[in-house]
PDB file of C-alpha atoms in Angstrom:
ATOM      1  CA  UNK A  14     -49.128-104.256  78.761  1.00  0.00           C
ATOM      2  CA  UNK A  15     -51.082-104.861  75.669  1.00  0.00           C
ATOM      3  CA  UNK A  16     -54.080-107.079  76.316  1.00  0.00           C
ATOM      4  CA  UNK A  17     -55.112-108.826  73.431  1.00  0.00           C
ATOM      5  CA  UNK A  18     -57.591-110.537  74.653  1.00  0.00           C
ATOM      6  CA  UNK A  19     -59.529-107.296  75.548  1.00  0.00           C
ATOM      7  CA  UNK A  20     -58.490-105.605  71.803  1.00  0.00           C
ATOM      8  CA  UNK A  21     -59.948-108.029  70.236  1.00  0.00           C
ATOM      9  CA  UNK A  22     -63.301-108.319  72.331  1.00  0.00           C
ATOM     10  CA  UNK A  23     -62.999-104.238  71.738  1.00  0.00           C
ATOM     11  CA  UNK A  24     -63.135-104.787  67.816  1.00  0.00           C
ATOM     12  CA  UNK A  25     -65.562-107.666  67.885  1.00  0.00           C
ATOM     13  CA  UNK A  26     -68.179-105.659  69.970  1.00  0.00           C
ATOM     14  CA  UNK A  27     -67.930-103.136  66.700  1.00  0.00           C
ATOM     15  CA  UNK A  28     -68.152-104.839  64.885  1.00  0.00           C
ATOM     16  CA  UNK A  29     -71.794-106.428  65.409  1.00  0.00           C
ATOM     17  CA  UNK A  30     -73.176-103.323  65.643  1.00  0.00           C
ATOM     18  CA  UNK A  31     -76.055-101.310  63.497  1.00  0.00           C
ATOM     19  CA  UNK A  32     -74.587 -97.217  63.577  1.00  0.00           C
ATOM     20  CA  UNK A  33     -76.302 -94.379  62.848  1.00  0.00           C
ATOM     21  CA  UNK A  34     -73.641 -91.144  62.352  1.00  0.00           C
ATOM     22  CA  UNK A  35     -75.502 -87.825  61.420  1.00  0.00           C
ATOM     23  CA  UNK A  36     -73.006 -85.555  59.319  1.00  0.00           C
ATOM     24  CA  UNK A  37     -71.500 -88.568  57.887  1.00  0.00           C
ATOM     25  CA  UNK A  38     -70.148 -87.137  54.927  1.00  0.00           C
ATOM     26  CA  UNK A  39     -67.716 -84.480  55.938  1.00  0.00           C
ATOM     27  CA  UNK A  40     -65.674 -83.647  58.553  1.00  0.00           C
ATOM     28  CA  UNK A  41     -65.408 -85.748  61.775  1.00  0.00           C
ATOM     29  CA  UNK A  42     -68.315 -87.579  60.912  1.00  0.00           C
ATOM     30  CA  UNK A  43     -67.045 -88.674  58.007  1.00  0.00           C
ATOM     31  CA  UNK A  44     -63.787 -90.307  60.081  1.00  0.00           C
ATOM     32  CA  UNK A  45     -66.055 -91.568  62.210  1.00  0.00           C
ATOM     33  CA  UNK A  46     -67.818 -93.039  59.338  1.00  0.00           C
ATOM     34  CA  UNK A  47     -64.644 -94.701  57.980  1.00  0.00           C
ATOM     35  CA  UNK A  48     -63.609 -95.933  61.239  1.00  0.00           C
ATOM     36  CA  UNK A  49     -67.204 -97.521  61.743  1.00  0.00           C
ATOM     37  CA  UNK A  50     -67.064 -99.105  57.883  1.00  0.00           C
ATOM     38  CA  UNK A  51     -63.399-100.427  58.428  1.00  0.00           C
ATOM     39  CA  UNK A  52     -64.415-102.045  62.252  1.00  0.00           C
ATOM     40  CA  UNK A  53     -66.967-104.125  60.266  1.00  0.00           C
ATOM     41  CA  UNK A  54     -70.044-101.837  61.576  1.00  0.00           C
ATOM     42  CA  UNK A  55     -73.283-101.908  59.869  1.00  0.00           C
ATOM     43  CA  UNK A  56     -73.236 -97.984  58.890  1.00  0.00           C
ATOM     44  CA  UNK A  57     -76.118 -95.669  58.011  1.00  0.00           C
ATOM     45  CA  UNK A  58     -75.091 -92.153  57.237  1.00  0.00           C
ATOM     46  CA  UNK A  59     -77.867 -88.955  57.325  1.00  0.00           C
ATOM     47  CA  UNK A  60     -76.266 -85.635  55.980  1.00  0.00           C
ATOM     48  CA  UNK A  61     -78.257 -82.693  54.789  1.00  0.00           C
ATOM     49  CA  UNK A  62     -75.327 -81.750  52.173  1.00  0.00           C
ATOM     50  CA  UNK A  63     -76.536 -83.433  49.117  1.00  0.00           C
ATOM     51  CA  UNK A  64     -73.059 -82.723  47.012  1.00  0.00           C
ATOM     52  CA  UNK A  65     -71.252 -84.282  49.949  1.00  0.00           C
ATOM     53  CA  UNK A  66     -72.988 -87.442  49.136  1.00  0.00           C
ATOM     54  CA  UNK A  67     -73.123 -87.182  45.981  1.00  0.00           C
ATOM     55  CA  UNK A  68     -69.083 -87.136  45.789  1.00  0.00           C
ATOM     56  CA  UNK A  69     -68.821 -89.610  48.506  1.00  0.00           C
ATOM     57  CA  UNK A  70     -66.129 -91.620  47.372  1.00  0.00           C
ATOM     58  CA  UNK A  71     -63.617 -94.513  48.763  1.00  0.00           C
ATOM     59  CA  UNK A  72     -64.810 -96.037  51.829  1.00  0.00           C
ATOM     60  CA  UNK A  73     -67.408 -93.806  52.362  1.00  0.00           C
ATOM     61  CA  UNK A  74     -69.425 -95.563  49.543  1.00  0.00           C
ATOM     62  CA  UNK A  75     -69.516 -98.472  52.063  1.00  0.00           C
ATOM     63  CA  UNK A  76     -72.043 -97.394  54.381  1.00  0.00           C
ATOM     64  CA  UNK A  77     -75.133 -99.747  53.923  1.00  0.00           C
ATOM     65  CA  UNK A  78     -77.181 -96.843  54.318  1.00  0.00           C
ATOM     66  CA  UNK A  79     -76.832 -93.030  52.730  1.00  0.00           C
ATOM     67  CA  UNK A  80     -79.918 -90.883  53.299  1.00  0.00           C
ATOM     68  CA  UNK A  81     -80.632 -87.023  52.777  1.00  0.00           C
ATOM     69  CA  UNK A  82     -81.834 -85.430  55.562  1.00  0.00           C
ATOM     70  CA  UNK A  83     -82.503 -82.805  58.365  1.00  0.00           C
ATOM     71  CA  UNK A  84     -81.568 -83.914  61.828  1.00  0.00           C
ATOM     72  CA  UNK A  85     -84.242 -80.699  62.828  1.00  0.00           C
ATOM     73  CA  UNK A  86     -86.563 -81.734  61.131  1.00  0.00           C
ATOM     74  CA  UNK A  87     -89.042 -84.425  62.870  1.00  0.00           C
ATOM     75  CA  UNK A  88     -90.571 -85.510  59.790  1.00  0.00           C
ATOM     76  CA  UNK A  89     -87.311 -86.209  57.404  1.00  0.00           C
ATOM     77  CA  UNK A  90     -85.835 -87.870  61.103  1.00  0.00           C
ATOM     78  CA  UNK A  91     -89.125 -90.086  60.709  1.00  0.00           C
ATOM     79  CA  UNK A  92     -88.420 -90.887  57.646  1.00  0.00           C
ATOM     80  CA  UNK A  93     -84.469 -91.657  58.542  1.00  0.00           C
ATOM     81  CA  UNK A  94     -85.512 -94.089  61.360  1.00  0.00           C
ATOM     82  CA  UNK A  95     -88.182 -95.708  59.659  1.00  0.00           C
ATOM     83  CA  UNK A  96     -85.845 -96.539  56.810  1.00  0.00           C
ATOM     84  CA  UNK A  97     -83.371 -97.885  59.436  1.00  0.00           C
ATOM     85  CA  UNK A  98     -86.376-100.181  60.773  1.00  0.00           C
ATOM     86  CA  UNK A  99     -86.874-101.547  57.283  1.00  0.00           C
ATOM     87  CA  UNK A 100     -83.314-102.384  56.899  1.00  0.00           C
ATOM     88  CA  UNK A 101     -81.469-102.775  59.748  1.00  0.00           C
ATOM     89  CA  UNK A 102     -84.426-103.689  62.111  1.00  0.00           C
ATOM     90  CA  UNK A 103     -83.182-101.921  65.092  1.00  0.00           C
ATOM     91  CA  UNK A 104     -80.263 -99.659  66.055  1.00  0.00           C
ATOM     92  CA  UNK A 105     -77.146-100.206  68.246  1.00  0.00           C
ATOM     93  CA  UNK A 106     -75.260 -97.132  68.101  1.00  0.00           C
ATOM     94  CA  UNK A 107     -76.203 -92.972  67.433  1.00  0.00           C
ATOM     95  CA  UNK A 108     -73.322 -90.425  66.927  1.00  0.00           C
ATOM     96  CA  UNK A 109     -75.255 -87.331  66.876  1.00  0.00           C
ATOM     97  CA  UNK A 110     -72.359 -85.194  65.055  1.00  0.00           C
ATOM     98  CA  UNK A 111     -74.500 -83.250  62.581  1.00  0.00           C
ATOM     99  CA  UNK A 112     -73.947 -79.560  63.408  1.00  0.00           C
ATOM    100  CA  UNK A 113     -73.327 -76.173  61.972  1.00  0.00           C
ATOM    101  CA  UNK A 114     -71.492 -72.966  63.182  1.00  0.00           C
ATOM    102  CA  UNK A 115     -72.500 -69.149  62.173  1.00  0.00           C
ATOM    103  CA  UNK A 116     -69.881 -66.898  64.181  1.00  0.00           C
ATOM    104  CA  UNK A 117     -70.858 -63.954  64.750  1.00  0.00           C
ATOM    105  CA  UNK A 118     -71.383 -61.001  67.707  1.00  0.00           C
ATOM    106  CA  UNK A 119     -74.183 -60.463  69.636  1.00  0.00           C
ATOM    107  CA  UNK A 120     -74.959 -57.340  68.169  1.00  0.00           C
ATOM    108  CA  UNK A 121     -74.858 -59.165  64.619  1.00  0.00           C
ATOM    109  CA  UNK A 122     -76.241 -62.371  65.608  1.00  0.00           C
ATOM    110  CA  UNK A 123     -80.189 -62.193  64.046  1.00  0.00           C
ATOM    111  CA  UNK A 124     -83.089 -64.290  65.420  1.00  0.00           C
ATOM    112  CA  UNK A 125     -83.111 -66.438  62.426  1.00  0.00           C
ATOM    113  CA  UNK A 126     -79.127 -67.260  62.943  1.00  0.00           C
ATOM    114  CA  UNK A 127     -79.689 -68.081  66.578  1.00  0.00           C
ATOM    115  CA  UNK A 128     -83.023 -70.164  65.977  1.00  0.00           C
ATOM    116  CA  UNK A 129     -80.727 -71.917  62.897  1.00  0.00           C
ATOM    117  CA  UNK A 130     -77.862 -72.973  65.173  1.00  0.00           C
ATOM    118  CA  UNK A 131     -79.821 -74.101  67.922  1.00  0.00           C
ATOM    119  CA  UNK A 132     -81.962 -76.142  65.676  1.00  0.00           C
ATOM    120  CA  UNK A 133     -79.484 -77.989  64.156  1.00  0.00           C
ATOM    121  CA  UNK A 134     -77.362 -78.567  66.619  1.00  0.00           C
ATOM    122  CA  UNK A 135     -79.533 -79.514  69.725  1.00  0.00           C
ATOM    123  CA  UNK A 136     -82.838 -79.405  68.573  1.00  0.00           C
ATOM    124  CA  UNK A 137     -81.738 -82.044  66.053  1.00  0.00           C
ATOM    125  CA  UNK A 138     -79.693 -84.348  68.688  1.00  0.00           C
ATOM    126  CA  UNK A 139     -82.916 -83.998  70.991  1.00  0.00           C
ATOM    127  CA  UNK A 140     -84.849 -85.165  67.781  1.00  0.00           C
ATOM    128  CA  UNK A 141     -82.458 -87.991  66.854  1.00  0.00           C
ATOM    129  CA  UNK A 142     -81.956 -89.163  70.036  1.00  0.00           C
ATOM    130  CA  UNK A 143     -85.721 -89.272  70.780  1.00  0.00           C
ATOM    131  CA  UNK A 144     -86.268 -91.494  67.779  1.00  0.00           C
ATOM    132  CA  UNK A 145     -83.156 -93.741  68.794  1.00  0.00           C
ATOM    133  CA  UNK A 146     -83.957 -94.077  72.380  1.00  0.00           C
ATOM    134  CA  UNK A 147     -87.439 -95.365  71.928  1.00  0.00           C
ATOM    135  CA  UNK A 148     -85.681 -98.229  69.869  1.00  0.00           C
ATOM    136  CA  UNK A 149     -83.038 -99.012  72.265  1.00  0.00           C
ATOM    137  CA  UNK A 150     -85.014 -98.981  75.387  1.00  0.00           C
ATOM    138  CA  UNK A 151     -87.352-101.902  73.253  1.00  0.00           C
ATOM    139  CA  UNK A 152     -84.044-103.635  72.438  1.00  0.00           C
ATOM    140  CA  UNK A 153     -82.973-103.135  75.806  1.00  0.00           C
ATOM    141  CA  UNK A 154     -79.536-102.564  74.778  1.00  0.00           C
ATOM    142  CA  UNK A 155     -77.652 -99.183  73.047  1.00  0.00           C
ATOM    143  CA  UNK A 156     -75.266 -96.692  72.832  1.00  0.00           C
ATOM    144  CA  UNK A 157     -75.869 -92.500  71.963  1.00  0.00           C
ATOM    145  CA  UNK A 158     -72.470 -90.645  71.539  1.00  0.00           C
ATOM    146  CA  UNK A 159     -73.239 -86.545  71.312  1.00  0.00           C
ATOM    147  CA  UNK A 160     -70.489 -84.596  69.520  1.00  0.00           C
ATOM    148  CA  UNK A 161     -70.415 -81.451  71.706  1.00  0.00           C
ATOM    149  CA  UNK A 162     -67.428 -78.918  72.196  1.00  0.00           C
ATOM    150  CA  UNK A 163     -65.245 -77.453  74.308  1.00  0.00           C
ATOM    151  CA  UNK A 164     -66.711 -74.019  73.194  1.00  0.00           C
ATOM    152  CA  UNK A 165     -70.229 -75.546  75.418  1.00  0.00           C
ATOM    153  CA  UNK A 166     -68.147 -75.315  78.399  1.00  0.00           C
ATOM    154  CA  UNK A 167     -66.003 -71.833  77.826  1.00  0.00           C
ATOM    155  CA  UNK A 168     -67.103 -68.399  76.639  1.00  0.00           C
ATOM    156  CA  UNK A 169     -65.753 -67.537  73.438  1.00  0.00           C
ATOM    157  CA  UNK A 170     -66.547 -64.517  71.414  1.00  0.00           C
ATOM    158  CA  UNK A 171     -68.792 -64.003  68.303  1.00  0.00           C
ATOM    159  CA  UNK A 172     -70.079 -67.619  68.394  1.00  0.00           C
ATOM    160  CA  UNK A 173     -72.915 -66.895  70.819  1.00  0.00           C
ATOM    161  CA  UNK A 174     -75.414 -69.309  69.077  1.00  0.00           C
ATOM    162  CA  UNK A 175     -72.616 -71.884  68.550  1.00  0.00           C
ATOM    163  CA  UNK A 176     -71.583 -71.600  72.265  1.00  0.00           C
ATOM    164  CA  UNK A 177     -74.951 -72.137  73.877  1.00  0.00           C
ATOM    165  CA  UNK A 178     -76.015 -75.233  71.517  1.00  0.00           C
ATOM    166  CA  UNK A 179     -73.034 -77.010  73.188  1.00  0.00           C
ATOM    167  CA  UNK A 180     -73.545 -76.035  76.142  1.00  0.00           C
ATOM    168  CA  UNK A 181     -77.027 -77.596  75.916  1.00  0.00           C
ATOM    169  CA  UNK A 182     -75.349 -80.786  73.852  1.00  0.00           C
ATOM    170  CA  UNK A 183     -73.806 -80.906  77.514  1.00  0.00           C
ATOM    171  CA  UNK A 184     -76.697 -80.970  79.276  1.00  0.00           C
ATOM    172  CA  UNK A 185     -78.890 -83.099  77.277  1.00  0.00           C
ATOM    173  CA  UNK A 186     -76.056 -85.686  77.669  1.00  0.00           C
ATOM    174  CA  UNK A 187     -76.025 -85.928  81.360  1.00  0.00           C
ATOM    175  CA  UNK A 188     -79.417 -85.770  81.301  1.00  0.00           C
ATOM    176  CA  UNK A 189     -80.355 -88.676  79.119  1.00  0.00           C
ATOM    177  CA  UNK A 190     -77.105 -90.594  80.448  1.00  0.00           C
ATOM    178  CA  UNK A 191     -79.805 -90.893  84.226  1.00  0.00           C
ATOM    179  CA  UNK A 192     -83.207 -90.868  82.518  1.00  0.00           C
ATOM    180  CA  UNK A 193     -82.203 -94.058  80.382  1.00  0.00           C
ATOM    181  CA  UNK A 194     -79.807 -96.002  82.179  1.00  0.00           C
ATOM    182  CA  UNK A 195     -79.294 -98.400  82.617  1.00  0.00           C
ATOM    183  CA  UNK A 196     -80.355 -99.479  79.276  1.00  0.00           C
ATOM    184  CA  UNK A 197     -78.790 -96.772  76.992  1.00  0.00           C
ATOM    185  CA  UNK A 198     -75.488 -95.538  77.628  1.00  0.00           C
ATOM    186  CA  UNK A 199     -74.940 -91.715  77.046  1.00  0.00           C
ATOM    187  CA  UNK A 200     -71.171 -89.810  76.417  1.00  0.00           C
ATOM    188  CA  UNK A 201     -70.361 -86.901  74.785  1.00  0.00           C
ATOM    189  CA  UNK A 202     -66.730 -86.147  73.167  1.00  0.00           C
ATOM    190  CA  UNK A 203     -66.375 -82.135  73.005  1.00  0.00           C
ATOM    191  CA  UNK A 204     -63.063 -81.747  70.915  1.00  0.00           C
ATOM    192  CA  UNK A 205     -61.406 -78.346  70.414  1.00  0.00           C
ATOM    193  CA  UNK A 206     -59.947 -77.049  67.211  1.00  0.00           C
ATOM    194  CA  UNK A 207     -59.608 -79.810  64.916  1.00  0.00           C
ATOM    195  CA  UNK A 208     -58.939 -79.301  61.435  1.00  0.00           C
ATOM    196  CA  UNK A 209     -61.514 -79.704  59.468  1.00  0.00           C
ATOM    197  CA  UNK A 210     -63.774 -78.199  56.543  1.00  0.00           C
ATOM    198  CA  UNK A 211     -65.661 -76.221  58.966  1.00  0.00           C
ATOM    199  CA  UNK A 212     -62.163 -74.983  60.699  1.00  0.00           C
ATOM    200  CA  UNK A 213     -60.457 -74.040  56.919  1.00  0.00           C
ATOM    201  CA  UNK A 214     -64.234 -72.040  56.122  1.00  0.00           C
ATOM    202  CA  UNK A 215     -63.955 -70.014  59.205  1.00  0.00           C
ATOM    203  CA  UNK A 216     -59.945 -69.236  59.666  1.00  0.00           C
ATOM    204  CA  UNK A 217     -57.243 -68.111  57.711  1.00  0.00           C
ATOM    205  CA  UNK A 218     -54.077 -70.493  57.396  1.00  0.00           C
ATOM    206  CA  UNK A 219     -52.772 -67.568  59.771  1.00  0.00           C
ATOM    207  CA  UNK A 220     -54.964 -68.034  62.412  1.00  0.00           C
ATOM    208  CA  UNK A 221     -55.000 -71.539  62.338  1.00  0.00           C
ATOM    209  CA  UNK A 222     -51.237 -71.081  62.709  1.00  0.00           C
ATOM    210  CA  UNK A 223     -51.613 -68.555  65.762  1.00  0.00           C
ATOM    211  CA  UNK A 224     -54.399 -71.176  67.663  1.00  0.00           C
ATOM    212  CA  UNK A 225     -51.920 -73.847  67.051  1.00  0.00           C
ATOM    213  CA  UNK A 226     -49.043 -72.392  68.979  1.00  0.00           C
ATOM    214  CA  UNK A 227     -51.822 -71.726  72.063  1.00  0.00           C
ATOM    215  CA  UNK A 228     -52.441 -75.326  72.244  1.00  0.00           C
ATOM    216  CA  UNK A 229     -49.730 -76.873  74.414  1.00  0.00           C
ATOM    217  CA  UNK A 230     -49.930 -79.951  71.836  1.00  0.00           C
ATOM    218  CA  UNK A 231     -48.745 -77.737  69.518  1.00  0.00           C
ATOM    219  CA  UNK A 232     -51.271 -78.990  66.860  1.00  0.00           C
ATOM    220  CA  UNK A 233     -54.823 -78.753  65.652  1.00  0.00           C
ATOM    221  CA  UNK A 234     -56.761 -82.252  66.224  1.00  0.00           C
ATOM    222  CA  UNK A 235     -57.064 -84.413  63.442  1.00  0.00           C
ATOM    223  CA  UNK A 236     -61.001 -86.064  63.023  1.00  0.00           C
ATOM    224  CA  UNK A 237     -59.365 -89.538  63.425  1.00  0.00           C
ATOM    225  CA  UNK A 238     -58.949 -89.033  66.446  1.00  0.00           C
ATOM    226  CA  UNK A 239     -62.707 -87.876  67.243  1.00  0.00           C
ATOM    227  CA  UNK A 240     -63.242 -91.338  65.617  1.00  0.00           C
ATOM    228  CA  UNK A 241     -61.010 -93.410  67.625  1.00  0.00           C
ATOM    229  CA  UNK A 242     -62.699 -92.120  70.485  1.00  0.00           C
ATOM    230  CA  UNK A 243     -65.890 -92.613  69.373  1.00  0.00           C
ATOM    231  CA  UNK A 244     -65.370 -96.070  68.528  1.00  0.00           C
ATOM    232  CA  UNK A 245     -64.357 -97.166  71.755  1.00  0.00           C
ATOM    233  CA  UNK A 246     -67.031 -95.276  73.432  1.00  0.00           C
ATOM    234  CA  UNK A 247     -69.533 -97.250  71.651  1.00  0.00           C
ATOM    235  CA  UNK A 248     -67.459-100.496  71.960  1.00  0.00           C
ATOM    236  CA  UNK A 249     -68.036-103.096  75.091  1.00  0.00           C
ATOM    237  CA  UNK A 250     -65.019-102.097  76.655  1.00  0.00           C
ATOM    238  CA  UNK A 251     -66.585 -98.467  77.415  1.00  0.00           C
ATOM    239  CA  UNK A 252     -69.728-100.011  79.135  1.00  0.00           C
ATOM    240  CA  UNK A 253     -69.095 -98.596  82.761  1.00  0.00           C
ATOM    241  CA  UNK A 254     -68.625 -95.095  81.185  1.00  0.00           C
ATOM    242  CA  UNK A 255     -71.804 -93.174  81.097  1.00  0.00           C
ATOM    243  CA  UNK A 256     -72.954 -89.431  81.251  1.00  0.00           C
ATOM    244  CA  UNK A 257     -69.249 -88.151  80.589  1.00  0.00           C
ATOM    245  CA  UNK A 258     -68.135 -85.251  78.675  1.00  0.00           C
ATOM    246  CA  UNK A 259     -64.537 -86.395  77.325  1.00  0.00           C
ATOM    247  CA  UNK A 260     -62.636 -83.396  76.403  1.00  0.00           C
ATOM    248  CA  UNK A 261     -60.157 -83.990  73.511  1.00  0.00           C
ATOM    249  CA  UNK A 262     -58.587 -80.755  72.956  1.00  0.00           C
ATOM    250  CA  UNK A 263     -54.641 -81.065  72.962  1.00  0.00           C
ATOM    251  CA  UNK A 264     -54.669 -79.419  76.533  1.00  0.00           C
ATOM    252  CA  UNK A 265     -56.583 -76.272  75.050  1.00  0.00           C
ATOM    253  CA  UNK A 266     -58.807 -75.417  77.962  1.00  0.00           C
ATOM    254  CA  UNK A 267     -56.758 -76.969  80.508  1.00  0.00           C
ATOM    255  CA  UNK A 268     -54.885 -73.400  80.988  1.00  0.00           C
ATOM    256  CA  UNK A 269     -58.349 -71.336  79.529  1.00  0.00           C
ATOM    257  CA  UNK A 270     -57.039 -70.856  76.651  1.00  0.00           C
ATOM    258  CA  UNK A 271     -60.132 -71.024  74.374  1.00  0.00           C
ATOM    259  CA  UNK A 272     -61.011 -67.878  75.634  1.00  0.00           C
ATOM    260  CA  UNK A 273     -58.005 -65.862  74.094  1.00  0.00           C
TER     261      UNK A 273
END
């Protein structure tokens, strides 16, 4: 039965909140960053793509805050979360989705590939998450959501560096879910294929086609519904979850078959 006593306590819980999303301008964080904006969030983005916020557009342009910069980078994070202190004066929510993907084999994946990906993707949540921790635990009160992927929990070939950043994403979650409870909550969502810029860089509209009909949903995931997820996650109604990896991949790995 539909409870709206507990929807609306859902939105309202949004929509008091300060939220930092890094990759806020394409992609899933950019749904997450419209669902944030249109929940009545206080929104700061961080993306490292300077023409993606450059041609932000529509709701996007919301966001209080829109800063260039390098999750992996400790100084340009310093910089991020000292800006946030000047305007926002604290922070309620992280969504660490900034992350990159180089596929390639073992044989052709290079040092400086590897050390890229890993960077980025974990090195940069560890970064972030440092930074927003130290804030929450002060405030006594906070939420970090990790954007992993169901590719952290399956081997899949030629994305070796890809693979193991989620699989530390994973890790780094559960860990940080103990170490700072029960003042910070910590989730990660790892989604399978979802259709996004990334997705339409590395596959043909053939193979997209051919990893649709594996999915027993029949579909690709759309990054609204990485958003909707998210949202709720960070929302009062999620406060007993904690530490969890929530896998939103159409059924994908439920019958292995990411690793086709």
């Amino acid at each position: 039965m539909y409870d709206a006593v507990n929807q609306n306590s859902y939105k309202e819980s949004i929509r008091t909140q300060r939220v930092l999303i890094t990759g806020g301008a394409s992609g899933i964080g950019a749904a997450i960053t419209k669902k944030f904006i249109l929940s009545g969030a206080r929104v700061a983005i961080v993306d490292i793509d300077a023409r993606a916020i450059d041609t932000k557009a529509g709701i996007l342009s919301s966001a209080e805050i829109i800063l260039l910069g390098d999750v992996s980078d400790p100084s340009s994070m310093d910089e991020v979360f000292g800006e946030l202190d000047r305007c926002f004066g604290g922070i309620d929510v992280v969504i660490n989705n900034a992350g990159i993907s180089i596929p390639a084999s073992l044989a052709d994946t290079s040092l400086e590939v590897w050390n890229r990906v890993l960077s980025v993707n974990l090195t940069g949540m560890f970064l972030v998450s440092q930074r927003a921790a130290a804030r929450m635990l002060n405030q006594e009160d906070g939420v970090i959501i990790n954007i992993g992927s169901v590719s952290g929990m399956v081997g899949m070939p030629h994305y070796l560096s890809y693979n193991v950043s989620k699989a530390g994403v994973i890790e780094l979650t559960k860990t940080l879910a103990i170490e700072l409870s029960p003042t910070v909550r910590v989730n990660a969502i790892c989604p399978g294929y979802i259709l996004t810029p990334m997705q339409e860089k590395e596959y043909t509209q053939d193979e997209l086609n051919n990893l649709a009909n594996k999915i027993p949903a029949k579909r690709l995931g759309r990054p609204e519904e990485i958003a909707s997820l998210a949202a709720y996650l960070a929302s009062d109604s999620a406060r007993f979850i904690t530490g969890a990896l929530i896998v939103i991949d159409g059924g994908e790995t439920a019958g292995g078959l990411a690793s086709f």
